[in-house]
mmCIF file of C-alpha atoms in Angstrom:
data_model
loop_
_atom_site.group_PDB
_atom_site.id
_atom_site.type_symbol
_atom_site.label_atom_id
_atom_site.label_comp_id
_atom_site.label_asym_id
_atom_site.label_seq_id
_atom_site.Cartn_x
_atom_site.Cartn_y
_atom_site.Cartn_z
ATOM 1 C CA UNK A 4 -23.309 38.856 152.148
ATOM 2 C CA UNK A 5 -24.976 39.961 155.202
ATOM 3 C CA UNK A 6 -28.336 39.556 155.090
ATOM 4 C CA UNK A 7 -30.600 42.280 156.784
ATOM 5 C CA UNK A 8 -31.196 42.207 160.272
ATOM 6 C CA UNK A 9 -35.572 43.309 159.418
ATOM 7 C CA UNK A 10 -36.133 40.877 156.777
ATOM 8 C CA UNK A 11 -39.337 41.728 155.025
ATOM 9 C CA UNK A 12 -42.295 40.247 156.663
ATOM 10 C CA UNK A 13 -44.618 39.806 153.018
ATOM 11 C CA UNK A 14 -43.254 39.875 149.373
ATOM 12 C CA UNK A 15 -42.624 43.856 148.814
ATOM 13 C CA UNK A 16 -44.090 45.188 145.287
ATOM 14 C CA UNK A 17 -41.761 47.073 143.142
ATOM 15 C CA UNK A 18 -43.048 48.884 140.500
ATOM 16 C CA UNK A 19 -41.200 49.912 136.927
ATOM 17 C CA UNK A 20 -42.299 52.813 133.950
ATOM 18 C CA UNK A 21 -44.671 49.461 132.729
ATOM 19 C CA UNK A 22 -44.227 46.280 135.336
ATOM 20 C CA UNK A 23 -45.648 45.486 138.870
ATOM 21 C CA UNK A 24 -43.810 43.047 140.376
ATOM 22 C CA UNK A 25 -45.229 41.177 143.479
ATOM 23 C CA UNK A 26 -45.225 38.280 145.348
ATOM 24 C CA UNK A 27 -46.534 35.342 143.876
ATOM 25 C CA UNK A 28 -50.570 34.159 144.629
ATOM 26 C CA UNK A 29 -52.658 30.957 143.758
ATOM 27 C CA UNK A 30 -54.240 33.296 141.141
ATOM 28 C CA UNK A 31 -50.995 33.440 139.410
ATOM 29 C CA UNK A 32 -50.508 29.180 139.092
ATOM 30 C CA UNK A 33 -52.525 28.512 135.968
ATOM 31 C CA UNK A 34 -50.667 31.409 134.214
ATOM 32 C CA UNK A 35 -47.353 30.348 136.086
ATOM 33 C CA UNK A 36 -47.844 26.672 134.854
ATOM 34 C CA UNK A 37 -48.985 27.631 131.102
ATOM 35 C CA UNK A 38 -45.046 29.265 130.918
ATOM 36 C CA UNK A 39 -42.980 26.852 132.261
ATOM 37 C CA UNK A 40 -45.122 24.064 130.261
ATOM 38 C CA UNK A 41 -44.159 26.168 126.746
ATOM 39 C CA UNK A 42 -40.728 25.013 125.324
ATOM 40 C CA UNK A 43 -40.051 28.195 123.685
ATOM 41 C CA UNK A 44 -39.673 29.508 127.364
ATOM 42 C CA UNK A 45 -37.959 25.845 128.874
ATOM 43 C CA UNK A 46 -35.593 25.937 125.630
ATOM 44 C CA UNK A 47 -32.708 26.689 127.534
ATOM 45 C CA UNK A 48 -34.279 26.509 131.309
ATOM 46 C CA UNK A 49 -34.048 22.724 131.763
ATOM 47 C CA UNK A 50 -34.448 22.032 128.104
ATOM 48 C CA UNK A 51 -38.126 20.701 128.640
ATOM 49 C CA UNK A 52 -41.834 21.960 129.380
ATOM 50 C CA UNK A 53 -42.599 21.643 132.700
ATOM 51 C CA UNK A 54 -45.037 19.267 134.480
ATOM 52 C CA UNK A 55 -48.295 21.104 136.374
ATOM 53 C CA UNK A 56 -46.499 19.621 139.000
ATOM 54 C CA UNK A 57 -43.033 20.485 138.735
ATOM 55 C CA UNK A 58 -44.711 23.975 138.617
ATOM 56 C CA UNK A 59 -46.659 23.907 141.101
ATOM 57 C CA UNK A 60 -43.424 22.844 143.096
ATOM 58 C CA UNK A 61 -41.634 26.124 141.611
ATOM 59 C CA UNK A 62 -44.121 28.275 142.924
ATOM 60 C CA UNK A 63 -43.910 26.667 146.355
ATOM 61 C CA UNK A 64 -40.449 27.091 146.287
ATOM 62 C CA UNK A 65 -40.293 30.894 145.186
ATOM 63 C CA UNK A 66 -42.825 31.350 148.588
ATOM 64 C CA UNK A 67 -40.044 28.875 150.306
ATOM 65 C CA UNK A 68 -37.062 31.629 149.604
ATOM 66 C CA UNK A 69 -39.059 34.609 150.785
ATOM 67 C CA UNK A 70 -40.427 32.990 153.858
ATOM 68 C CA UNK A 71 -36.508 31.725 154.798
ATOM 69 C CA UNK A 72 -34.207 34.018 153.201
ATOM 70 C CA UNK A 73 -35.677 36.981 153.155
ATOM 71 C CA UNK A 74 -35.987 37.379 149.151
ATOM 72 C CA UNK A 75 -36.724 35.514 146.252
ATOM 73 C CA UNK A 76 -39.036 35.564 143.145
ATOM 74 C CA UNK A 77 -41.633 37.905 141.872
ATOM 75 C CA UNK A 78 -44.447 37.816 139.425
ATOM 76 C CA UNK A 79 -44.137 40.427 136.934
ATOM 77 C CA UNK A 80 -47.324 41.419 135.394
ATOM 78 C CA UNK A 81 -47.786 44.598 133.177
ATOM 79 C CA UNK A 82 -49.406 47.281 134.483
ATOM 80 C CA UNK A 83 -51.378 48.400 131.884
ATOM 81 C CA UNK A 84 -53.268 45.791 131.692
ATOM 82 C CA UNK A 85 -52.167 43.385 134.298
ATOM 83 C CA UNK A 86 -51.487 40.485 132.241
ATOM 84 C CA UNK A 87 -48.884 37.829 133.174
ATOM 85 C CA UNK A 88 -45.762 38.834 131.779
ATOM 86 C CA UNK A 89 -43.284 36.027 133.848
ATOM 87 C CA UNK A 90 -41.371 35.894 136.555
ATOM 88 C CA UNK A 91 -37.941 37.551 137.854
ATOM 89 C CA UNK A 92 -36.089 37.148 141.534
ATOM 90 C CA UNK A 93 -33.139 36.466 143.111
ATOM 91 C CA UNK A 94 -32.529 33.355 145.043
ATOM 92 C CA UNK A 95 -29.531 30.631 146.544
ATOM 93 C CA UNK A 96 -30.203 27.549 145.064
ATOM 94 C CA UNK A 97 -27.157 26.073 146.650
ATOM 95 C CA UNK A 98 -26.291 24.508 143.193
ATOM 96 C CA UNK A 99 -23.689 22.084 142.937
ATOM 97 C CA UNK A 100 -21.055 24.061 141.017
ATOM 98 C CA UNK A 101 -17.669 24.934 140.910
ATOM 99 C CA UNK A 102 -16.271 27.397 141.751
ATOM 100 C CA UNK A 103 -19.223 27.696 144.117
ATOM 101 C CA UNK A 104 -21.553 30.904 144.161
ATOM 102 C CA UNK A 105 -21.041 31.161 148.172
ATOM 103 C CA UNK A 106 -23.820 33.204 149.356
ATOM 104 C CA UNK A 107 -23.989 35.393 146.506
ATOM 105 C CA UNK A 108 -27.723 35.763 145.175
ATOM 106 C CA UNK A 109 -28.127 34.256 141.763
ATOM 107 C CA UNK A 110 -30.806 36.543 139.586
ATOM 108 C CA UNK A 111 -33.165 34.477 136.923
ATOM 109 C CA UNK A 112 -36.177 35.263 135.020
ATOM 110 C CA UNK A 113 -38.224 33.465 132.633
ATOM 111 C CA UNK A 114 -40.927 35.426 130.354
ATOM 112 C CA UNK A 115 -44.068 34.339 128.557
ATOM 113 C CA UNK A 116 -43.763 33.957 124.910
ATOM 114 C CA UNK A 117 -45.980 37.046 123.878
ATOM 115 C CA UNK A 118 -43.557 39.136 126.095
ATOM 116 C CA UNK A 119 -40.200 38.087 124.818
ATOM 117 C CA UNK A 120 -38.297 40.825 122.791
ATOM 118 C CA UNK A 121 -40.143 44.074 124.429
ATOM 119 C CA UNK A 122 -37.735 45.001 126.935
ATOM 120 C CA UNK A 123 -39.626 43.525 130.177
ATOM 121 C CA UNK A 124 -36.627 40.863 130.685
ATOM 122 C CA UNK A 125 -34.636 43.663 131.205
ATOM 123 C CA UNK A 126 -37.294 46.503 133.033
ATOM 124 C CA UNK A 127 -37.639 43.538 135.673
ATOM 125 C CA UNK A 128 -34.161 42.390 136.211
ATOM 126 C CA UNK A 129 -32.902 45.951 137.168
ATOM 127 C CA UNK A 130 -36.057 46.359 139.296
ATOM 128 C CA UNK A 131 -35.138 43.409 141.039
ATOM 129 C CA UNK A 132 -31.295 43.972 141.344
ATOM 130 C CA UNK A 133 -31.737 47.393 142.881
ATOM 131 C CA UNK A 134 -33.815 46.222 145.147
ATOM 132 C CA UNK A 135 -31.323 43.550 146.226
ATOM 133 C CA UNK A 136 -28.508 45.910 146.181
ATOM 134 C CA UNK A 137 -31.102 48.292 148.677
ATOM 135 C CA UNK A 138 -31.733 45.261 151.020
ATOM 136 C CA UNK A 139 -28.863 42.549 150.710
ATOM 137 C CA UNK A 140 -26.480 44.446 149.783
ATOM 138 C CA UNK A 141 -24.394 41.772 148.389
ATOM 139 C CA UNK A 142 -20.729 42.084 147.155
ATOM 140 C CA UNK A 143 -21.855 40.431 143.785
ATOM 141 C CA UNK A 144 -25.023 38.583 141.836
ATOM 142 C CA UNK A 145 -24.523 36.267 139.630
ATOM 143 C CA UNK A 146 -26.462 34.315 136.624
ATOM 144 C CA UNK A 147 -26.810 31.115 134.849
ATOM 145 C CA UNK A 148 -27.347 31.395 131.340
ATOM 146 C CA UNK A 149 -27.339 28.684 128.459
ATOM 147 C CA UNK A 150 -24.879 29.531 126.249
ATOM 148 C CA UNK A 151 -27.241 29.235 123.028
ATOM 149 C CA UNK A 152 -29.562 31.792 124.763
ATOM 150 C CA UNK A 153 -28.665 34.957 123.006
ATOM 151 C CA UNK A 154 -31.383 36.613 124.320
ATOM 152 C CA UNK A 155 -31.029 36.276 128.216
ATOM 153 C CA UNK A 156 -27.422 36.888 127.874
ATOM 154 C CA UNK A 157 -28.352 40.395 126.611
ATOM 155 C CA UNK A 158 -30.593 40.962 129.050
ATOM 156 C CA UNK A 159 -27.663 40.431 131.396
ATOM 157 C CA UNK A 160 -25.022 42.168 129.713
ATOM 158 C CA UNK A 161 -27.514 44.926 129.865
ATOM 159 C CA UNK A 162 -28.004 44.903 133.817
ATOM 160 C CA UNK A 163 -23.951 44.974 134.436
ATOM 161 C CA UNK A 164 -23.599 40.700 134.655
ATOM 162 C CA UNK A 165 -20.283 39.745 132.458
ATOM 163 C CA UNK A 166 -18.937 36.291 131.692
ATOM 164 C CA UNK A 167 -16.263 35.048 134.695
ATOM 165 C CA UNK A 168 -16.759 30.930 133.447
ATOM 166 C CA UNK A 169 -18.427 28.105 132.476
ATOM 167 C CA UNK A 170 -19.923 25.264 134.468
ATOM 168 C CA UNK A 171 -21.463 22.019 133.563
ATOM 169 C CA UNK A 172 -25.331 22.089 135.812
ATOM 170 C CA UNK A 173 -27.583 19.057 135.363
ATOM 171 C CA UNK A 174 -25.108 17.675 132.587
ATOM 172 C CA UNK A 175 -25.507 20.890 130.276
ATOM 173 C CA UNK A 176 -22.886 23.292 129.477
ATOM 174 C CA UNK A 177 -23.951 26.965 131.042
ATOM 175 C CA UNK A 178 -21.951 30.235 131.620
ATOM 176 C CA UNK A 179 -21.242 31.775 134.441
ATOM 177 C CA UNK A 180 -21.792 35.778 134.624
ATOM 178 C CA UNK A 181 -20.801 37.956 137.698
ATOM 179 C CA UNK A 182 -22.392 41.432 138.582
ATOM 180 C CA UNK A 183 -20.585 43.193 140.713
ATOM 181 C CA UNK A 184 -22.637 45.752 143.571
ATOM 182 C CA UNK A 185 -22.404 49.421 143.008
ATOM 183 C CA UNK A 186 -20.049 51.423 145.164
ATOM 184 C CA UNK A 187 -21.401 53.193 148.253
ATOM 185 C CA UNK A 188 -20.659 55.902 149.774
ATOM 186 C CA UNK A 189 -19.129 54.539 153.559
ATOM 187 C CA UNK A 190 -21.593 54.444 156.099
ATOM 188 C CA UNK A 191 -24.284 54.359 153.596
ATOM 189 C CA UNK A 192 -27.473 52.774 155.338
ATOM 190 C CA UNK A 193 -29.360 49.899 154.015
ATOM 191 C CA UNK A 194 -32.996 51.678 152.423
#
């Protein structure tokens, strides 16, 4: 993947029919930490709450992928009412897996308990993929997804990711799922 020669200088907001995503703030921690620390949302993300700490560190490192890479991690809040809904992105966490994901960006999100099983997983993943496929135009995405986690995987089915393996990560089993970029036209320019 080449990466774009103008990489965006601040987070960019994208909007949906009922999300704002944006990047992430301080104000956004305590709600940030409260999600990660529930273990209906770590079930199947590390398979344990997380520390303030460890959170804390997650939030540094979603600023960390914007700041060197160019994208990363949003906060997706609804608009309505601007509550904390989770967070969504796309990111290389050069994880230790083979076959290897290269350079391709790997797309996660992780939603608040009151939001699961309204459709925001899925609202915020496509926002975020087509804004990757505007930007980094990368040949593929790809996904990590417990294979327990019904849920996620038809989030991802739903946004175009299939099953191409299964790896072992941090001593759990996971799948593998592939999304392959839309055709373009040749010559098309990067938005």
């Amino acid at each position: 993947m080449e990466l774009s020669p103008t990489l965006p200088a601040a987070v960019p907001a994208l909007d949906t029919a009922r999300l704002v995503l944006r990047g992430h703030t301080l104000a956004d921690v305590a709600e940030s930490t409260a999600m990660w620390g529930d273990p209906d949302v770590t079930r199947y993300i590390g398979g344990r709450p997380a520390s303030a700490e460890d959170a804390w560190a997650r939030v540094l490192r979603y600023a960390g992928l914007w700041a060197l890479l160019g994208y990363g991690y949003w906060v997706a809040r609804e608009r309505e009412t601007g509550r904390f809904v989770g967070e969504v992105g796309l990111a290389d966490f050069r994880r230790d897996l083979t076959p290897p994901f290269d350079s391709a960006p790997e797309a996660g999100w992780a939603l608040a308990p009151w939001a699961h099983g309204q459709g925001f997983a899925t609202e915020a993943v496509r926002a975020a993929l087509a804004w990757g496929d505007a930007h980094l135009r990368p040949a593929r995405s790809v996904c990590l997804i417990h294979p327990e986690n019904a849920a996620s995987l038809r989030v991802a089915a739903k946004c175009g990711f299939r099953e191409v393996g299964r790896a072992t990560h941090r001593g759990a089993d996971t799948l593998v799922l592939e999304r392959l970029a839309p055709v373009r036209p040749p010559g098309e320019a990067r938005s």
